[in-house]
Amino acid sequence: MQMKNAVQKLKLGGSEGTLDTLTPAAPVPNPSPPAAPVQQCISHPVYKPDYWLQTSDFVNIMVALLGPKAVGNNKAVEAPSTPGFAQYKLRQLQGVGGTNLQRRERKACTEARWNHIICNTTNTKGVHWVFMVYRLVPTFELHILDPYENTANLTLIRKLFPSAHITGMGHQAPDDWWRCGYIVLWWHLFSHVYVANCVASTDVFDPTVLPQLPAW
């Protein structure tokens, strides 16, 4: 009997209560997860809004991301992205003979696959950047893609490549004077993967596959 009374009368915090009338303790809430770290935009000291990409910048960026083969073995930094160089390069690929390097490059371009290069609209200081997509077989085909919808900047390129298919892509706003270089570099990087994995040798080139430059 004494044991029964002891069980029925419990001292909790100085007050008496029975097992039937005790209120269960409130559950302890789970601790809140730690707050996610705030992502901060890191501004590059050089490549930032309103910076105009120079030819040397293209070479340096492509080598850093894609390796030296992305720009070939040409040592002259200014050469690979001018209309004069592009015309010279394509004539080399269409020709015969030449150095061992030229013959190897020509052989690589006889598989009917699409190739692509970045090109400026002048042979001097960079003014406006465009994208050139070409293949040599079964016949020579060249697409020149302007980030603007208006292609009036392509006077020299039209003269050097009169048979080219020229398209104004409309990815660059008419009042935007500096993003052209970043847009065509984005196309160039995308095409390294797209041409290698998604385009058969018999496919025509569709400019609409080129992606918009991500907003920043």
PDB file of C-alpha atoms in Angstrom:
ATOM      1  CA  MET A   1       0.000   0.000   0.000  1.00  0.00           C
ATOM      2  CA  GLN A   2       2.765   2.430   0.802  1.00  0.00           C
ATOM      3  CA  MET A   3       4.437   1.663  -2.556  1.00  0.00           C
ATOM      4  CA  LYS A   4       1.129   2.276  -4.369  1.00  0.00           C
ATOM      5  CA  ASN A   5       0.665   5.656  -2.687  1.00  0.00           C
ATOM      6  CA  ALA A   6       4.240   6.592  -3.534  1.00  0.00           C
ATOM      7  CA  VAL A   7       3.681   5.891  -7.217  1.00  0.00           C
ATOM      8  CA  GLN A   8       0.385   7.809  -7.325  1.00  0.00           C
ATOM      9  CA  LYS A   9       1.788  10.912  -5.634  1.00  0.00           C
ATOM     10  CA  LEU A  10       4.826  12.321  -7.426  1.00  0.00           C
ATOM     11  CA  LYS A  11       6.663  15.454  -6.499  1.00  0.00           C
ATOM     12  CA  LEU A  12       7.438  17.446  -9.631  1.00  0.00           C
ATOM     13  CA  GLY A  13       8.944  20.883  -9.182  1.00  0.00           C
ATOM     14  CA  GLY A  14       7.522  21.231  -5.692  1.00  0.00           C
ATOM     15  CA  SER A  15       3.922  20.419  -6.694  1.00  0.00           C
ATOM     16  CA  GLU A  16       1.994  17.195  -6.387  1.00  0.00           C
ATOM     17  CA  GLY A  17       0.327  15.414  -9.261  1.00  0.00           C
ATOM     18  CA  THR A  18      -0.741  11.973 -10.384  1.00  0.00           C
ATOM     19  CA  LEU A  19       0.398   9.959 -13.348  1.00  0.00           C
ATOM     20  CA  ASP A  20      -3.033  10.591 -14.913  1.00  0.00           C
ATOM     21  CA  THR A  21      -2.917  14.359 -14.600  1.00  0.00           C
ATOM     22  CA  LEU A  22       0.718  15.045 -15.551  1.00  0.00           C
ATOM     23  CA  THR A  23       1.104  17.101 -18.788  1.00  0.00           C
ATOM     24  CA  PRO A  24       3.767  15.630 -21.084  1.00  0.00           C
ATOM     25  CA  ALA A  25       6.719  17.870 -21.691  1.00  0.00           C
ATOM     26  CA  ALA A  26       6.672  19.838 -24.992  1.00  0.00           C
ATOM     27  CA  PRO A  27       8.899  18.294 -27.672  1.00  0.00           C
ATOM     28  CA  VAL A  28      12.225  19.982 -28.187  1.00  0.00           C
ATOM     29  CA  PRO A  29      12.219  21.594 -31.666  1.00  0.00           C
ATOM     30  CA  ASN A  30      14.862  20.533 -34.127  1.00  0.00           C
ATOM     31  CA  PRO A  31      17.634  23.052 -34.506  1.00  0.00           C
ATOM     32  CA  SER A  32      17.286  25.312 -37.551  1.00  0.00           C
ATOM     33  CA  PRO A  33      19.634  24.463 -40.413  1.00  0.00           C
ATOM     34  CA  PRO A  34      22.522  26.875 -40.858  1.00  0.00           C
ATOM     35  CA  ALA A  35      21.833  29.709 -43.237  1.00  0.00           C
ATOM     36  CA  ALA A  36      23.192  29.186 -46.731  1.00  0.00           C
ATOM     37  CA  PRO A  37      26.229  31.332 -47.462  1.00  0.00           C
ATOM     38  CA  VAL A  38      25.451  34.395 -49.535  1.00  0.00           C
ATOM     39  CA  GLN A  39      26.987  34.115 -52.987  1.00  0.00           C
ATOM     40  CA  GLN A  40      28.985  37.158 -53.865  1.00  0.00           C
ATOM     41  CA  CYS A  41      29.694  38.233 -57.412  1.00  0.00           C
ATOM     42  CA  ILE A  42      33.444  38.416 -57.903  1.00  0.00           C
ATOM     43  CA  SER A  43      34.363  41.161 -60.313  1.00  0.00           C
ATOM     44  CA  HIS A  44      37.325  40.353 -62.523  1.00  0.00           C
ATOM     45  CA  PRO A  45      39.828  43.239 -62.585  1.00  0.00           C
ATOM     46  CA  VAL A  46      39.919  43.173 -66.408  1.00  0.00           C
ATOM     47  CA  TYR A  47      36.968  41.258 -67.935  1.00  0.00           C
ATOM     48  CA  LYS A  48      34.035  43.249 -66.614  1.00  0.00           C
ATOM     49  CA  PRO A  49      31.120  45.242 -68.053  1.00  0.00           C
ATOM     50  CA  ASP A  50      32.124  47.827 -70.678  1.00  0.00           C
ATOM     51  CA  TYR A  51      35.520  46.181 -71.324  1.00  0.00           C
ATOM     52  CA  TRP A  52      36.156  45.605 -75.032  1.00  0.00           C
ATOM     53  CA  LEU A  53      37.864  42.267 -75.670  1.00  0.00           C
ATOM     54  CA  GLN A  54      41.044  42.544 -77.714  1.00  0.00           C
ATOM     55  CA  THR A  55      42.409  39.857 -80.021  1.00  0.00           C
ATOM     56  CA  SER A  56      45.035  38.890 -77.457  1.00  0.00           C
ATOM     57  CA  ASP A  57      42.263  38.409 -74.871  1.00  0.00           C
ATOM     58  CA  PHE A  58      40.537  35.868 -77.088  1.00  0.00           C
ATOM     59  CA  VAL A  59      43.744  33.939 -77.533  1.00  0.00           C
ATOM     60  CA  ASN A  60      44.509  33.934 -73.801  1.00  0.00           C
ATOM     61  CA  ILE A  61      40.964  32.956 -72.754  1.00  0.00           C
ATOM     62  CA  MET A  62      40.632  30.165 -75.320  1.00  0.00           C
ATOM     63  CA  VAL A  63      44.021  28.711 -74.437  1.00  0.00           C
ATOM     64  CA  ALA A  64      43.123  28.809 -70.722  1.00  0.00           C
ATOM     65  CA  LEU A  65      39.772  27.046 -71.247  1.00  0.00           C
ATOM     66  CA  LEU A  66      40.433  24.776 -74.210  1.00  0.00           C
ATOM     67  CA  GLY A  67      44.185  24.329 -74.457  1.00  0.00           C
ATOM     68  CA  PRO A  68      46.715  25.535 -77.056  1.00  0.00           C
ATOM     69  CA  LYS A  69      45.067  23.597 -79.910  1.00  0.00           C
ATOM     70  CA  ALA A  70      42.057  25.932 -79.736  1.00  0.00           C
ATOM     71  CA  VAL A  71      44.035  28.702 -81.448  1.00  0.00           C
ATOM     72  CA  GLY A  72      46.504  26.606 -83.423  1.00  0.00           C
ATOM     73  CA  ASN A  73      50.259  26.944 -83.336  1.00  0.00           C
ATOM     74  CA  ASN A  74      50.418  30.468 -84.683  1.00  0.00           C
ATOM     75  CA  LYS A  75      52.716  32.488 -82.430  1.00  0.00           C
ATOM     76  CA  ALA A  76      51.456  35.891 -83.549  1.00  0.00           C
ATOM     77  CA  VAL A  77      48.819  36.986 -81.055  1.00  0.00           C
ATOM     78  CA  GLU A  78      47.208  39.489 -83.425  1.00  0.00           C
ATOM     79  CA  ALA A  79      46.865  37.137 -86.396  1.00  0.00           C
ATOM     80  CA  PRO A  80      44.245  34.474 -85.571  1.00  0.00           C
ATOM     81  CA  SER A  81      41.200  36.765 -85.354  1.00  0.00           C
ATOM     82  CA  THR A  82      41.412  39.109 -88.349  1.00  0.00           C
ATOM     83  CA  PRO A  83      39.625  38.833 -91.737  1.00  0.00           C
ATOM     84  CA  GLY A  84      42.968  38.782 -93.544  1.00  0.00           C
ATOM     85  CA  PHE A  85      44.192  35.870 -91.456  1.00  0.00           C
ATOM     86  CA  ALA A  86      40.889  33.995 -91.850  1.00  0.00           C
ATOM     87  CA  GLN A  87      41.079  34.352 -95.634  1.00  0.00           C
ATOM     88  CA  TYR A  88      44.719  33.236 -95.642  1.00  0.00           C
ATOM     89  CA  LYS A  89      43.922  30.261 -93.417  1.00  0.00           C
ATOM     90  CA  LEU A  90      40.994  29.093 -95.533  1.00  0.00           C
ATOM     91  CA  ARG A  91      43.008  29.418 -98.735  1.00  0.00           C
ATOM     92  CA  GLN A  92      45.713  27.287 -97.136  1.00  0.00           C
ATOM     93  CA  LEU A  93      43.182  24.621 -96.229  1.00  0.00           C
ATOM     94  CA  GLN A  94      41.752  24.627 -99.746  1.00  0.00           C
ATOM     95  CA  GLY A  95      45.168  24.463-101.379  1.00  0.00           C
ATOM     96  CA  VAL A  96      47.661  21.661-101.857  1.00  0.00           C
ATOM     97  CA  GLY A  97      51.169  20.963-100.612  1.00  0.00           C
ATOM     98  CA  GLY A  98      52.553  23.266 -97.949  1.00  0.00           C
ATOM     99  CA  THR A  99      54.269  22.404 -94.694  1.00  0.00           C
ATOM    100  CA  ASN A 100      53.658  19.248 -92.681  1.00  0.00           C
ATOM    101  CA  LEU A 101      51.497  21.248 -90.268  1.00  0.00           C
ATOM    102  CA  GLN A 102      49.391  22.633 -93.116  1.00  0.00           C
ATOM    103  CA  ARG A 103      48.904  19.162 -94.593  1.00  0.00           C
ATOM    104  CA  ARG A 104      47.830  17.779 -91.211  1.00  0.00           C
ATOM    105  CA  GLU A 105      45.350  20.601 -90.738  1.00  0.00           C
ATOM    106  CA  ARG A 106      44.022  20.075 -94.249  1.00  0.00           C
ATOM    107  CA  LYS A 107      43.557  16.364 -93.619  1.00  0.00           C
ATOM    108  CA  ALA A 108      41.622  17.120 -90.434  1.00  0.00           C
ATOM    109  CA  CYS A 109      39.238  19.312 -92.447  1.00  0.00           C
ATOM    110  CA  THR A 110      38.419  16.702 -95.101  1.00  0.00           C
ATOM    111  CA  GLU A 111      35.939  14.806 -92.918  1.00  0.00           C
ATOM    112  CA  ALA A 112      33.056  17.131 -93.828  1.00  0.00           C
ATOM    113  CA  ARG A 113      32.859  18.341 -90.248  1.00  0.00           C
ATOM    114  CA  TRP A 114      32.140  21.937 -89.330  1.00  0.00           C
ATOM    115  CA  ASN A 115      34.930  24.158 -88.026  1.00  0.00           C
ATOM    116  CA  HIS A 116      34.636  27.576 -86.424  1.00  0.00           C
ATOM    117  CA  ILE A 117      36.720  30.655 -85.690  1.00  0.00           C
ATOM    118  CA  ILE A 118      36.238  34.090 -84.199  1.00  0.00           C
ATOM    119  CA  CYS A 119      36.903  37.035 -86.468  1.00  0.00           C
ATOM    120  CA  ASN A 120      36.907  40.816 -86.257  1.00  0.00           C
ATOM    121  CA  THR A 121      35.533  43.070 -88.968  1.00  0.00           C
ATOM    122  CA  THR A 122      38.875  44.805 -89.561  1.00  0.00           C
ATOM    123  CA  ASN A 123      42.517  43.871 -89.991  1.00  0.00           C
ATOM    124  CA  THR A 124      43.635  46.587 -87.570  1.00  0.00           C
ATOM    125  CA  LYS A 125      42.460  47.349 -84.045  1.00  0.00           C
ATOM    126  CA  GLY A 126      39.403  45.312 -83.113  1.00  0.00           C
ATOM    127  CA  VAL A 127      36.108  47.026 -83.921  1.00  0.00           C
ATOM    128  CA  HIS A 128      33.353  44.403 -84.041  1.00  0.00           C
ATOM    129  CA  TRP A 129      33.526  40.638 -83.456  1.00  0.00           C
ATOM    130  CA  VAL A 130      31.702  37.985 -85.508  1.00  0.00           C
ATOM    131  CA  PHE A 131      31.666  34.198 -85.664  1.00  0.00           C
ATOM    132  CA  MET A 132      32.681  32.144 -88.711  1.00  0.00           C
ATOM    133  CA  VAL A 133      31.575  28.519 -89.191  1.00  0.00           C
ATOM    134  CA  TYR A 134      32.894  26.613 -92.210  1.00  0.00           C
ATOM    135  CA  ARG A 135      33.596  23.240 -93.787  1.00  0.00           C
ATOM    136  CA  LEU A 136      35.602  22.308 -96.888  1.00  0.00           C
ATOM    137  CA  VAL A 137      33.851  19.200 -98.225  1.00  0.00           C
ATOM    138  CA  PRO A 138      31.829  18.175-100.077  1.00  0.00           C
ATOM    139  CA  THR A 139      31.945  21.831-101.116  1.00  0.00           C
ATOM    140  CA  PHE A 140      33.259  24.906 -99.345  1.00  0.00           C
ATOM    141  CA  GLU A 141      30.575  26.438 -97.130  1.00  0.00           C
ATOM    142  CA  LEU A 142      30.992  29.441 -94.851  1.00  0.00           C
ATOM    143  CA  HIS A 143      28.560  30.995 -92.401  1.00  0.00           C
ATOM    144  CA  ILE A 144      29.338  34.410 -90.893  1.00  0.00           C
ATOM    145  CA  LEU A 145      27.209  35.202 -87.856  1.00  0.00           C
ATOM    146  CA  ASP A 146      26.902  38.738 -86.538  1.00  0.00           C
ATOM    147  CA  PRO A 147      25.729  39.254 -82.927  1.00  0.00           C
ATOM    148  CA  TYR A 148      23.760  42.279 -84.176  1.00  0.00           C
ATOM    149  CA  GLU A 149      20.682  41.808 -86.309  1.00  0.00           C
ATOM    150  CA  ASN A 150      22.077  44.512 -88.591  1.00  0.00           C
ATOM    151  CA  THR A 151      25.115  43.270 -90.555  1.00  0.00           C
ATOM    152  CA  ALA A 152      26.281  46.634 -91.909  1.00  0.00           C
ATOM    153  CA  ASN A 153      29.651  46.254 -90.131  1.00  0.00           C
ATOM    154  CA  LEU A 154      30.670  43.375 -92.402  1.00  0.00           C
ATOM    155  CA  THR A 155      31.835  45.438 -95.398  1.00  0.00           C
ATOM    156  CA  LEU A 156      35.375  43.999 -95.518  1.00  0.00           C
ATOM    157  CA  ILE A 157      34.263  40.447 -94.743  1.00  0.00           C
ATOM    158  CA  ARG A 158      31.611  40.557 -97.491  1.00  0.00           C
ATOM    159  CA  LYS A 159      34.333  41.625 -99.929  1.00  0.00           C
ATOM    160  CA  LEU A 160      36.735  38.863 -98.882  1.00  0.00           C
ATOM    161  CA  PHE A 161      34.053  36.140 -98.698  1.00  0.00           C
ATOM    162  CA  PRO A 162      31.358  37.011-101.274  1.00  0.00           C
ATOM    163  CA  SER A 163      29.823  33.506-101.238  1.00  0.00           C
ATOM    164  CA  ALA A 164      29.376  33.349 -97.458  1.00  0.00           C
ATOM    165  CA  HIS A 165      25.995  32.920 -95.796  1.00  0.00           C
ATOM    166  CA  ILE A 166      25.669  35.990 -93.562  1.00  0.00           C
ATOM    167  CA  THR A 167      23.181  36.051 -90.698  1.00  0.00           C
ATOM    168  CA  GLY A 168      22.328  38.813 -88.246  1.00  0.00           C
ATOM    169  CA  MET A 169      21.569  36.881 -85.062  1.00  0.00           C
ATOM    170  CA  GLY A 170      20.018  39.673 -83.012  1.00  0.00           C
ATOM    171  CA  HIS A 171      21.707  38.542 -79.772  1.00  0.00           C
ATOM    172  CA  GLN A 172      23.223  41.993 -79.248  1.00  0.00           C
ATOM    173  CA  ALA A 173      21.004  45.023 -78.638  1.00  0.00           C
ATOM    174  CA  PRO A 174      21.439  47.947 -81.073  1.00  0.00           C
ATOM    175  CA  ASP A 175      22.536  50.256 -78.245  1.00  0.00           C
ATOM    176  CA  ASP A 176      25.065  47.745 -76.859  1.00  0.00           C
ATOM    177  CA  TRP A 177      28.552  48.707 -78.037  1.00  0.00           C
ATOM    178  CA  TRP A 178      30.779  46.248 -76.191  1.00  0.00           C
ATOM    179  CA  ARG A 179      29.257  42.760 -75.686  1.00  0.00           C
ATOM    180  CA  CYS A 180      29.956  41.429 -79.200  1.00  0.00           C
ATOM    181  CA  GLY A 181      33.273  39.883 -78.157  1.00  0.00           C
ATOM    182  CA  TYR A 182      31.754  38.068 -75.199  1.00  0.00           C
ATOM    183  CA  ILE A 183      28.840  36.806 -77.307  1.00  0.00           C
ATOM    184  CA  VAL A 184      30.986  35.263 -80.042  1.00  0.00           C
ATOM    185  CA  LEU A 185      33.377  33.803 -77.472  1.00  0.00           C
ATOM    186  CA  TRP A 186      30.363  32.124 -75.834  1.00  0.00           C
ATOM    187  CA  TRP A 187      29.321  30.751 -79.245  1.00  0.00           C
ATOM    188  CA  HIS A 188      32.875  29.556 -79.876  1.00  0.00           C
ATOM    189  CA  LEU A 189      33.099  27.663 -76.582  1.00  0.00           C
ATOM    190  CA  PHE A 190      29.648  26.146 -77.101  1.00  0.00           C
ATOM    191  CA  SER A 191      30.533  25.025 -80.633  1.00  0.00           C
ATOM    192  CA  HIS A 192      33.624  23.129 -79.472  1.00  0.00           C
ATOM    193  CA  VAL A 193      31.242  20.738 -77.681  1.00  0.00           C
ATOM    194  CA  TYR A 194      28.293  20.953 -80.081  1.00  0.00           C
ATOM    195  CA  VAL A 195      30.217  20.253 -83.289  1.00  0.00           C
ATOM    196  CA  ALA A 196      32.152  17.389 -81.696  1.00  0.00           C
ATOM    197  CA  ASN A 197      29.118  15.607 -80.251  1.00  0.00           C
ATOM    198  CA  CYS A 198      25.861  16.735 -81.864  1.00  0.00           C
ATOM    199  CA  VAL A 199      26.455  17.434 -85.564  1.00  0.00           C
ATOM    200  CA  ALA A 200      26.905  14.697 -88.158  1.00  0.00           C
ATOM    201  CA  SER A 201      29.085  15.296 -91.185  1.00  0.00           C
ATOM    202  CA  THR A 202      26.016  15.359 -93.419  1.00  0.00           C
ATOM    203  CA  ASP A 203      24.119  17.913 -91.340  1.00  0.00           C
ATOM    204  CA  VAL A 204      23.612  21.475 -92.475  1.00  0.00           C
ATOM    205  CA  PHE A 205      24.654  24.111 -89.987  1.00  0.00           C
ATOM    206  CA  ASP A 206      21.743  25.689 -88.136  1.00  0.00           C
ATOM    207  CA  PRO A 207      22.670  29.096 -86.641  1.00  0.00           C
ATOM    208  CA  THR A 208      19.685  28.993 -84.301  1.00  0.00           C
ATOM    209  CA  VAL A 209      21.449  26.438 -82.081  1.00  0.00           C
ATOM    210  CA  LEU A 210      23.842  29.130 -80.855  1.00  0.00           C
ATOM    211  CA  PRO A 211      22.876  30.081 -77.291  1.00  0.00           C
ATOM    212  CA  GLN A 212      22.210  33.499 -75.849  1.00  0.00           C
ATOM    213  CA  LEU A 213      24.964  34.896 -73.663  1.00  0.00           C
ATOM    214  CA  PRO A 214      23.899  34.403 -70.002  1.00  0.00           C
ATOM    215  CA  ALA A 215      22.765  37.550 -68.230  1.00  0.00           C
ATOM    216  CA  TRP A 216      25.228  39.078 -65.783  1.00  0.00           C
TER     217      TRP A 216
END
